[in-house]
XYZ file of C-alpha atoms in Angstrom:
673
model
C 6.477 -18.399 41.308
C 7.235 -14.722 40.792
C 5.289 -12.947 38.426
C 6.622 -9.740 36.339
C 4.164 -6.861 35.678
C 3.197 -7.919 32.396
C -0.441 -9.242 30.374
C -0.245 -13.229 30.966
C -2.770 -15.859 30.732
C -2.693 -18.312 32.982
C -2.654 -22.721 31.892
C -5.058 -24.101 34.059
C -3.244 -25.785 36.650
C -3.672 -29.654 36.491
C -5.352 -31.523 39.640
C -4.230 -35.450 40.132
C -5.507 -38.421 41.320
C -2.611 -41.178 42.246
C -3.986 -44.964 41.870
C -1.614 -47.653 43.448
C -1.150 -50.974 42.939
C -0.651 -54.081 43.077
C -0.810 -56.973 40.550
C 1.686 -58.835 39.867
C 4.773 -58.167 38.255
C 3.253 -55.448 35.279
C 1.940 -53.475 38.620
C 5.958 -52.826 39.863
C 5.403 -50.790 36.172
C 3.308 -48.821 37.016
C 4.003 -47.569 41.106
C 4.295 -44.244 39.878
C 1.227 -43.389 37.163
C -0.913 -40.067 38.352
C -3.965 -39.860 35.860
C -5.321 -37.371 35.886
C -9.219 -36.204 36.214
C -9.195 -33.885 32.954
C -10.216 -35.113 30.355
C -7.329 -32.610 28.477
C -4.251 -35.700 27.890
C -0.932 -32.381 26.696
C -2.844 -29.198 28.856
C -3.272 -31.100 32.130
C -0.083 -33.000 31.392
C 2.381 -30.307 30.830
C 3.362 -26.160 30.078
C 5.108 -24.456 28.348
C 7.278 -21.925 30.574
C 10.065 -19.000 30.060
C 12.515 -17.739 32.106
C 12.990 -13.759 32.244
C 14.942 -12.008 34.441
C 15.105 -14.949 36.333
C 11.314 -15.375 36.961
C 9.578 -18.113 35.767
C 6.246 -17.116 33.372
C 3.871 -19.646 32.254
C 1.269 -19.273 29.504
C 1.969 -16.025 27.642
C 3.877 -12.825 27.646
C 2.661 -9.523 26.454
C 4.976 -6.916 26.571
C 5.726 -3.217 25.327
C 9.704 -3.557 22.698
C 11.846 -2.293 24.881
C 16.137 -2.492 24.750
C 16.049 -2.311 27.792
C 13.823 -4.633 28.585
C 15.564 -8.325 30.209
C 15.882 -11.161 26.891
C 13.447 -13.845 27.397
C 14.895 -17.485 27.328
C 15.063 -20.876 28.199
C 12.333 -21.406 26.559
C 11.001 -25.255 28.154
C 8.625 -27.957 28.797
C 7.998 -28.822 32.613
C 7.411 -31.761 33.427
C 10.004 -33.370 30.996
C 8.082 -36.479 30.543
C 4.144 -36.134 31.335
C 2.844 -38.111 34.374
C 0.353 -39.813 32.447
C 3.022 -41.318 30.157
C 1.933 -45.515 29.837
C 5.310 -46.664 27.748
C 4.719 -49.479 25.201
C 6.888 -52.031 28.346
C 3.806 -51.533 30.799
C 1.395 -52.289 27.818
C 2.833 -55.499 27.358
C 2.955 -56.418 30.601
C -0.760 -56.068 31.406
C -1.404 -58.602 28.532
C 1.637 -61.065 29.434
C 3.601 -63.013 26.902
C 0.901 -64.359 25.403
C -1.927 -61.420 24.524
C -4.469 -64.107 23.148
C -4.969 -65.407 26.898
C -4.868 -61.782 29.378
C -6.640 -62.372 32.333
C -9.909 -60.367 32.011
C -9.338 -58.259 35.324
C -6.339 -56.654 34.402
C -7.992 -55.807 31.049
C -11.084 -53.571 34.268
C -7.864 -52.369 35.593
C -6.136 -51.213 32.042
C -9.302 -49.205 31.850
C -9.525 -48.177 34.856
C -5.773 -46.690 34.072
C -6.366 -45.279 30.444
C -9.826 -43.749 32.546
C -11.838 -41.413 30.697
C -8.738 -39.414 29.168
C -6.062 -40.073 26.897
C -3.395 -42.050 27.486
C 0.410 -41.951 25.607
C 2.014 -45.408 23.954
C 5.387 -45.287 21.719
C 6.929 -47.192 19.213
C 10.424 -47.674 21.108
C 12.894 -45.255 21.162
C 10.938 -42.478 20.253
C 10.144 -39.074 21.743
C 5.948 -38.723 22.778
C 6.730 -34.862 21.861
C 7.506 -32.393 19.142
C 8.041 -28.786 19.953
C 5.944 -26.616 17.093
C 5.887 -22.706 15.879
C 3.316 -21.233 14.833
C 4.073 -21.665 11.806
C 3.467 -25.490 12.307
C 7.557 -26.184 11.758
C 9.368 -28.161 14.087
C 12.020 -26.592 15.841
C 13.056 -30.212 18.132
C 13.073 -33.850 17.061
C 15.389 -35.166 20.065
C 13.022 -34.142 22.936
C 12.004 -32.083 25.220
C 15.099 -30.893 27.410
C 15.751 -27.467 27.155
C 19.229 -28.220 25.968
C 18.194 -30.008 23.110
C 16.049 -27.249 21.822
C 17.474 -25.254 19.218
C 15.382 -21.864 20.338
C 17.567 -18.707 20.413
C 16.859 -15.798 23.453
C 14.743 -13.991 22.167
C 15.513 -10.841 22.588
C 13.410 -7.344 23.516
C 13.711 -4.260 21.605
C 12.587 -5.511 18.563
C 8.650 -6.436 17.881
C 7.738 -9.606 17.554
C 5.225 -12.548 17.959
C 5.699 -16.291 18.023
C 3.723 -18.743 20.253
C 4.793 -22.627 20.387
C 3.224 -25.261 20.910
C 4.178 -29.287 21.769
C 2.146 -31.811 20.289
C 2.010 -35.844 19.959
C 4.994 -36.861 18.040
C 4.269 -38.964 14.490
C 4.203 -42.678 15.860
C 2.797 -42.110 19.015
C -1.005 -42.766 19.632
C -4.167 -42.221 21.850
C -5.552 -44.348 23.938
C -8.607 -45.195 24.090
C -10.530 -47.234 27.199
C -11.259 -50.424 26.371
C -15.552 -51.826 24.572
C -15.796 -54.540 27.111
C -19.274 -54.670 25.742
C -17.414 -56.492 22.500
C -15.038 -58.376 24.787
C -17.711 -59.743 27.735
C -19.441 -62.357 25.287
C -16.113 -63.927 23.861
C -14.389 -64.773 27.888
C -14.041 -67.882 29.087
C -12.283 -69.131 31.755
C -9.110 -69.195 32.701
C -7.961 -72.819 33.889
C -10.054 -73.698 30.791
C -7.476 -72.741 28.747
C -4.863 -73.595 31.046
C -3.313 -70.061 32.283
C -4.477 -70.460 35.610
C -5.023 -73.694 37.724
C -8.040 -73.539 38.693
C -9.438 -72.776 42.092
C -11.201 -75.043 45.292
C -14.459 -76.236 44.938
C -13.998 -75.831 40.622
C -13.040 -79.398 39.717
C -13.220 -81.295 36.549
C -15.410 -84.049 35.479
C -14.733 -87.284 33.265
C -15.434 -85.361 30.409
C -12.701 -81.895 30.352
C -15.065 -80.057 31.862
C -14.751 -77.421 34.874
C -17.662 -76.446 37.307
C -17.049 -73.170 39.041
C -18.072 -72.508 41.788
C -17.679 -68.341 41.729
C -18.879 -67.755 38.079
C -18.685 -64.214 38.352
C -15.472 -63.804 40.048
C -13.585 -61.374 37.079
C -10.776 -62.934 38.382
C -10.924 -65.975 36.881
C -12.457 -65.275 33.541
C -10.028 -64.775 30.497
C -10.294 -62.643 27.459
C -7.890 -62.337 23.921
C -6.273 -59.505 24.713
C -4.966 -58.480 21.167
C -8.562 -57.691 20.448
C -8.388 -55.113 23.355
C -5.154 -53.818 21.732
C -6.889 -53.195 18.484
C -10.141 -51.354 20.535
C -7.726 -48.885 22.632
C -5.174 -48.426 20.128
C -7.221 -47.807 17.151
C -9.682 -44.469 17.036
C -7.234 -40.999 17.038
C -3.942 -42.168 15.750
C -0.994 -40.475 15.405
C -1.637 -36.348 16.019
C -0.211 -33.870 12.925
C 0.283 -30.048 14.135
C -2.015 -27.688 13.818
C -5.077 -30.527 14.381
C -4.564 -31.740 18.161
C -7.275 -29.472 19.986
C -5.198 -30.273 23.259
C -1.734 -28.764 22.181
C -0.302 -26.782 24.895
C 0.181 -22.531 23.533
C 2.454 -20.312 25.169
C 2.487 -17.003 23.363
C 5.407 -14.400 23.112
C 3.769 -10.497 21.790
C 6.565 -8.018 21.621
C 4.296 -4.910 20.962
C 5.490 -2.324 17.947
C 5.555 0.741 19.357
C 8.090 2.419 16.722
C 7.147 4.306 13.081
C 7.942 3.573 9.881
C 10.918 5.233 8.349
C 11.190 7.339 5.330
C 14.208 7.394 3.697
C 16.258 8.034 -0.353
C 16.450 4.788 -2.468
C 19.769 4.188 -0.818
C 18.591 3.827 2.752
C 19.705 7.198 4.274
C 17.442 9.400 6.513
C 18.787 13.094 7.345
C 17.596 14.455 10.326
C 17.144 18.187 8.401
C 15.078 16.833 6.126
C 13.451 14.822 2.872
C 15.398 14.938 0.468
C 15.095 17.219 -2.676
C 13.634 15.190 -5.583
C 13.866 15.671 -9.735
C 16.279 18.370 -9.234
C 18.013 19.504 -12.283
C 19.646 18.727 -14.455
C 16.886 15.989 -14.946
C 13.780 17.310 -13.651
C 10.833 14.958 -13.316
C 8.029 16.527 -12.689
C 6.066 19.493 -15.101
C 3.385 21.716 -14.062
C -0.321 21.485 -15.205
C 0.796 17.213 -14.915
C -0.399 14.456 -12.850
C 3.037 13.255 -12.242
C 4.365 9.789 -10.743
C 6.883 10.211 -7.573
C 8.642 7.413 -6.634
C 11.600 8.808 -4.686
C 11.244 7.282 -1.368
C 11.828 3.655 0.378
C 10.020 3.213 3.566
C 10.839 0.548 6.495
C 9.629 -0.873 9.898
C 11.465 -2.643 12.564
C 8.310 -4.838 12.568
C 9.041 -7.886 9.764
C 6.358 -8.563 7.574
C 4.849 -5.550 8.368
C 2.703 -3.481 5.645
C 3.164 0.232 5.342
C 0.689 2.695 4.986
C 2.480 6.369 2.972
C 0.633 9.220 2.569
C 2.093 12.216 0.318
C 1.353 15.691 0.887
C 2.541 18.782 -0.837
C 2.810 22.685 0.280
C 0.627 24.488 -2.278
C 0.186 28.158 -3.176
C -2.314 28.714 -5.688
C -0.976 32.317 -6.662
C 0.639 34.995 -6.309
C 0.705 36.758 -3.123
C -0.889 33.301 -1.338
C 0.014 31.029 1.220
C 0.996 27.823 1.208
C -1.554 25.570 1.928
C -0.688 21.822 2.786
C -2.824 19.081 1.308
C -3.306 15.728 0.753
C -1.755 14.579 -2.767
C -3.909 11.860 -4.264
C -5.147 8.686 -1.482
C -2.524 6.661 0.536
C -0.548 4.029 -0.551
C 0.573 0.645 0.987
C 3.225 -0.480 0.134
C 5.823 -3.939 1.641
C 7.892 -3.229 4.597
C 11.784 -1.604 2.742
C 9.217 -0.728 -0.395
C 8.919 2.405 -2.843
C 5.428 3.486 -3.379
C 4.081 5.327 -5.979
C 2.638 9.113 -5.992
C 0.546 11.242 -8.462
C 0.451 14.868 -7.720
C -0.683 17.931 -9.769
C 1.859 21.263 -8.511
C 1.163 24.505 -8.225
C 1.251 26.936 -10.178
C 5.357 27.410 -10.097
C 8.590 26.801 -11.721
C 10.994 25.471 -9.619
C 10.794 24.140 -6.236
C 7.575 22.564 -4.255
C 7.751 21.549 -1.382
C 6.603 18.071 0.013
C 6.249 15.841 2.718
C 4.806 12.683 3.342
C 2.788 10.410 7.010
C 3.333 6.882 7.198
C 2.217 3.989 9.178
C 2.806 0.468 10.653
C 0.039 -2.056 10.841
C -1.085 -1.011 14.442
C -1.260 2.475 13.493
C 2.478 3.973 15.040
C 2.400 7.365 13.612
C 5.966 8.973 11.534
C 3.696 12.350 10.947
C 6.666 13.887 8.326
C 10.145 13.200 10.701
C 12.509 12.688 8.204
C 14.706 10.637 10.856
C 13.482 8.340 13.319
C 15.961 7.444 15.708
C 15.359 3.032 17.137
C 15.578 2.371 20.535
C 15.998 5.810 22.056
C 12.012 5.353 23.389
C 13.258 8.522 25.734
C 13.205 10.481 23.059
C 10.101 9.339 21.647
C 12.054 7.541 18.994
C 13.899 11.191 17.405
C 10.431 12.978 17.404
C 11.617 15.004 20.081
C 14.240 16.962 17.721
C 10.878 18.626 16.354
C 9.593 19.512 19.667
C 8.096 18.831 22.951
C 7.430 14.921 22.492
C 7.279 12.779 25.679
C 9.786 10.138 27.676
C 7.580 6.812 25.650
C 10.201 5.425 29.117
C 10.948 2.126 29.760
C 10.750 -1.544 31.462
C 7.460 -3.694 31.847
C 6.151 -1.436 34.611
C 5.804 1.257 32.476
C 6.431 1.329 28.638
C 3.807 3.662 27.219
C 2.578 3.175 23.148
C 3.639 5.299 21.003
C 1.417 8.712 20.768
C 0.657 9.212 17.413
C -1.184 6.976 15.329
C -2.431 6.720 11.455
C -6.507 8.150 12.185
C -5.205 11.834 13.581
C -2.757 11.620 10.181
C -3.701 15.023 9.962
C -1.347 18.451 9.463
C -2.734 19.682 12.745
C -0.510 20.464 15.695
C 2.654 21.752 13.363
C 2.526 18.256 11.444
C 4.408 17.778 9.232
C 7.564 17.892 11.101
C 10.467 17.621 8.030
C 10.372 18.925 4.239
C 11.725 18.457 1.067
C 11.889 19.812 -2.551
C 10.388 18.814 -5.941
C 12.061 20.878 -8.243
C 8.662 22.108 -10.648
C 9.692 21.550 -14.714
C 7.678 24.094 -16.481
C 7.288 22.103 -20.211
C 3.705 24.353 -21.460
C 4.399 27.296 -23.679
C 2.835 30.419 -23.527
C -1.012 30.922 -25.839
C -0.662 34.262 -27.396
C -3.939 35.462 -28.976
C -4.884 38.071 -31.984
C -6.940 39.788 -32.597
C -7.857 41.741 -35.330
C -11.399 44.152 -34.760
C -12.514 46.025 -37.959
C -13.242 49.287 -36.763
C -16.394 50.381 -38.899
C -17.862 47.201 -38.391
C -17.539 47.206 -35.161
C -19.553 50.153 -35.061
C -22.574 48.792 -37.173
C -25.077 47.317 -34.534
C -25.845 44.970 -37.388
C -22.685 43.043 -37.647
C -21.876 41.315 -33.891
C -19.667 39.866 -35.489
C -16.753 42.285 -36.564
C -13.044 40.383 -35.073
C -11.402 37.765 -36.888
C -9.280 35.933 -34.027
C -6.078 33.685 -34.057
C -6.958 30.953 -32.981
C -10.586 31.146 -32.218
C -11.252 31.522 -28.718
C -13.407 29.321 -26.578
C -15.693 29.934 -23.354
C -13.469 27.198 -21.261
C -10.151 29.874 -21.636
C -9.052 29.927 -17.421
C -7.073 32.881 -16.882
C -5.675 35.222 -14.139
C -7.718 37.944 -15.014
C -11.359 36.246 -15.231
C -12.152 39.132 -17.241
C -10.144 37.266 -20.285
C -12.343 35.031 -21.551
C -15.176 37.751 -22.532
C -12.657 40.370 -24.056
C -11.309 37.266 -26.107
C -14.535 36.038 -27.060
C -15.976 39.815 -28.170
C -16.502 40.512 -30.918
C -15.695 36.838 -33.053
C -16.421 35.767 -36.237
C -16.600 32.757 -35.015
C -15.592 30.865 -31.633
C -13.682 27.762 -30.886
C -17.259 26.130 -30.107
C -18.814 26.908 -33.532
C -15.858 26.357 -35.372
C -17.529 22.424 -34.847
C -19.979 22.330 -36.354
C -20.833 19.298 -39.457
C -18.950 21.556 -42.952
C -18.109 24.671 -41.259
C -15.200 25.935 -43.040
C -12.654 27.656 -40.951
C -11.705 32.006 -41.680
C -7.819 30.619 -41.902
C -5.188 27.933 -42.975
C -2.556 27.009 -41.477
C 1.033 26.838 -43.955
C 3.994 25.803 -41.522
C 3.526 24.034 -38.535
C 6.162 23.359 -35.792
C 5.135 21.050 -33.149
C 8.141 20.313 -31.217
C 7.092 21.025 -27.931
C 5.060 18.396 -27.491
C 6.778 15.367 -26.891
C 7.490 12.877 -29.734
C 5.901 10.609 -32.368
C 2.751 13.297 -31.949
C 4.052 16.114 -32.657
C 5.733 15.141 -36.076
C 2.090 13.288 -36.905
C 0.709 17.038 -35.231
C 2.686 18.906 -37.790
C 0.963 17.294 -41.311
C -1.640 16.717 -39.934
C -2.765 20.582 -39.535
C -1.362 21.338 -42.702
C -3.805 18.396 -44.309
C -6.457 17.581 -42.578
C -8.873 20.349 -42.059
C -10.900 18.609 -39.510
C -8.005 18.288 -37.338
C -7.342 21.759 -37.845
C -10.695 22.953 -36.642
C -10.583 20.624 -33.687
C -6.603 21.148 -32.191
C -6.098 25.278 -33.571
C -7.033 26.156 -30.750
C -5.125 28.336 -27.002
C -3.687 25.725 -24.916
C -5.664 24.674 -21.469
C -3.443 24.824 -18.851
C -5.762 22.711 -17.009
C -5.237 19.686 -19.454
C -2.605 17.659 -18.110
C -0.271 16.125 -20.482
C 0.133 12.970 -18.804
C -2.235 10.112 -18.097
C -3.300 9.892 -14.802
C -1.223 7.118 -13.969
C 1.497 10.290 -14.417
C 2.581 9.151 -17.976
C 3.078 10.393 -20.643
C 0.178 10.558 -23.623
C 2.023 10.680 -26.696
C -0.617 9.711 -29.319
C -4.024 10.838 -29.119
C -4.946 13.295 -31.959
C -8.245 14.881 -30.175
C -7.219 16.239 -26.993
C -3.284 17.305 -28.905
C -4.596 21.130 -28.823
C -6.178 21.156 -25.340
C -2.930 19.607 -24.367
C -0.609 21.681 -26.938
C -2.143 24.194 -28.525
C -1.540 25.195 -31.789
C 2.211 23.362 -31.209
C 5.500 26.390 -30.647
C 4.465 28.258 -33.702
C 2.464 28.371 -36.709
C 1.698 30.561 -39.779
C -1.285 30.852 -41.009
C -2.959 32.509 -43.859
C -6.876 34.552 -43.363
C -8.237 33.517 -45.900
C -11.175 36.320 -45.396
C -9.609 39.416 -46.743
C -9.028 42.519 -45.064
C -11.171 45.588 -46.810
C -8.063 48.686 -48.215
C -8.714 51.992 -46.717
C -10.574 50.638 -43.128
C -9.071 51.290 -40.241
C -8.235 47.493 -37.958
C -7.610 47.235 -34.327
C -5.025 44.777 -33.595
C -5.384 43.414 -30.122
C -2.756 41.273 -28.733
C -3.897 38.508 -25.031
C -0.362 36.626 -24.363
C -0.466 34.271 -20.318
C 1.428 31.733 -19.221
C 0.286 28.886 -16.194
C 3.194 29.894 -14.090
C 2.274 32.374 -11.947
C 4.716 32.031 -8.430
C 8.471 31.709 -9.116
C 11.304 32.602 -7.334
C 12.570 35.581 -8.707
C 8.628 36.834 -8.069
C 6.782 36.835 -10.987
C 5.374 41.206 -10.972
C 2.261 41.929 -11.477
C 0.128 41.490 -13.796
C 1.014 37.889 -12.742
C 0.586 36.842 -16.667
C 3.654 34.566 -16.039
C 5.094 36.481 -19.545
C 8.478 37.408 -19.694
C 8.802 39.244 -23.027
C 6.321 39.587 -25.418
C 7.185 41.011 -29.230
C 4.289 42.135 -31.786
C 5.309 42.930 -35.606
C 3.104 44.569 -38.732
C 4.452 44.887 -41.995
C 2.863 46.715 -44.380
C 4.260 47.490 -47.998
C 2.296 50.857 -47.483
C 2.789 51.376 -44.065
C 4.705 54.018 -43.463
C 6.324 54.951 -40.685
C 6.480 51.251 -40.405
C 4.634 49.584 -37.070
C 7.446 50.055 -33.911
C 6.046 47.490 -31.077
C 7.937 49.004 -28.437
C 6.311 52.485 -28.919
C 2.602 50.428 -28.315
C 0.666 51.797 -25.932
C -2.261 50.076 -26.006
C -3.676 48.403 -29.358
C -2.216 49.709 -32.481
C -4.547 50.822 -35.050
C -3.389 50.764 -38.380
C -5.613 51.208 -41.709
C -3.572 48.734 -44.587
C -3.568 49.274 -48.182
C -3.506 47.003 -50.819
C 0.096 46.792 -52.894
C 3.075 44.878 -53.501
C 2.754 41.434 -51.327
C 0.960 40.351 -48.276
C 1.015 42.290 -45.163
C 1.162 40.439 -41.701
C 1.452 40.512 -38.232
C 3.731 38.849 -35.669
C 3.469 37.978 -32.321
C 6.110 35.824 -29.739
C 5.748 35.452 -26.212
C 8.509 33.837 -24.069
C 7.242 32.584 -20.650
C 9.540 32.775 -17.142
C 11.935 30.190 -18.183
C 12.050 31.143 -21.594
C 9.734 28.605 -23.909
C 8.894 31.445 -26.621
C 5.830 30.663 -28.831
C 5.224 32.630 -32.812
C 2.519 33.006 -34.637
C 2.771 34.542 -38.121
C -0.360 35.645 -39.667
C -0.598 36.826 -43.380
C -3.259 38.729 -45.179
C -5.012 39.657 -48.233
C -6.355 43.714 -49.087
C -9.301 44.189 -50.898
C -10.974 47.301 -51.619
C -14.001 44.894 -53.687
C -16.262 45.555 -51.214
C -19.552 43.585 -51.639
C -17.548 40.300 -53.301
C -15.883 40.462 -49.531
C -19.534 40.675 -48.316
C -20.998 38.369 -50.107
C -17.990 35.681 -49.141
C -18.673 37.219 -45.407
C -22.604 35.646 -45.365
C -21.835 32.861 -46.785
C -18.999 32.077 -43.704
C -21.362 33.541 -41.399
C -24.787 30.412 -42.661
C -22.362 27.553 -42.498
């Protein structure tokens, strides 16, 4: 037979020896029986074949998916009836009308017919074989002719794998040669049971005992055929799917060479790029937080195949810096037509951030960030040629090429990723504000290194675009945030009111109450917000009840009113030092230098004895004021607004006194603590 240029596994051809014999009427029934030398009854008797473009193929077919390749059709078994088939009728003829009196020569012939291999015997009107898929699902019950097999033709444009097997039908049995050793001791002469006349010169004496002239002639012996039947039909019983080592296998493998598709949740692909995600008015990704993205669907034309995906983001690490592509977490595995979840951390931006995604199937066909895959177009490399010079994967059985990109080289080299989408990043963090009140008198005192009241207390872990800022905040601080955490430490300020609406419910209400009623909570959480601390956990879920980390995540809230519990000395100059910074450094339009992310900053200072009043618009550098004891408490108020419009405000009331000695005692007590 002609063969296509494809990978095949050929089933060994079977040889045979033809036994012809004539022994009464039953020999005529076995005239065409062929007995084979190999012990594999099915494999040496039949095989499964299929037609491809008019060529009969045996063994296995392995090709690449190709819409132009001919379909696989007419899967069938040849020959339809195996030659080593022994019918029940023929078997009955061997044992005759009276199986209990079977000529021993027939038993010997039966052993020769069965020989070393197995031969089938049937119940009446039952097909000897059934066809099964690899899942051992029966697809033929009416026989083995092609017209009775409800198999559709197999197209070759999509991946496919299956194998077919023919196995012994339920109710059929393998035969094994008779066990003669158990029969020889029970045989007798045919003439004794009068099955046949005793041949001359044998004779019967007066007592009915026969004398045989040919005692070793097997033609004159008789056995109980029922014992023989129980021997040859007992051992190997009913064959079941998956249990027959002699099952004939025919494999069809149409190999996948199409990468997975990446689309929106409605299954739509846009060749211009991936869909924009979390866009206004419902932004779902926020600055400085772990964000979970589950807005993309993946599918592949290989049914049942899992898909591995890897999410990537274009990170801009600061103003004026180029975009850098990085993987966001580990690769995720999803089912075909599945929607995986990715957790990523956005860059320091407010607005659009670019993303892409790679996907590869179970055998590694990689979609390197292409938003549109063209099925059934190997000449276009399945659509990747829309984005550059990608090869023609060819068609036809002799020339198909595998897909050139695999999951093992999923990187950003060679112009990958091919397409992008935008993620709208919302700014849910409020700007940090910090006020330092410096006693100019004490600053010049070399014996007193702690000369400034800071609100909130500064910490060494502050992250700023200016690396020198943390040291400036710590310089001269009366108490740092870390020192305030010492057991029994009394704070130098008291929170009078708090608005924590920048935090989610119900944590915001609890925080407002705790700032006013719990001194330990105030010491722990009245601090600058850490922009490096996420408002969500590593799964992207919002943290709504963690009192130990509230200040890290939300600072002292949206606004606060404080009272400084250590009086300021009357008629001593104090320098007011204000710092404000936001976590957003990149936005459109661009944030101007020095890139603090602060859109506006207002400063007000009130002292009933201060004239003229301080005007923040006229300040050039840190203002210096001399607070006087008088009617009402002087106060300082600072408010900062970031690029988005988030505002944070702090107002501090002071007490002014001229009792210098009393103040010194109070300061020393606090410092000792």
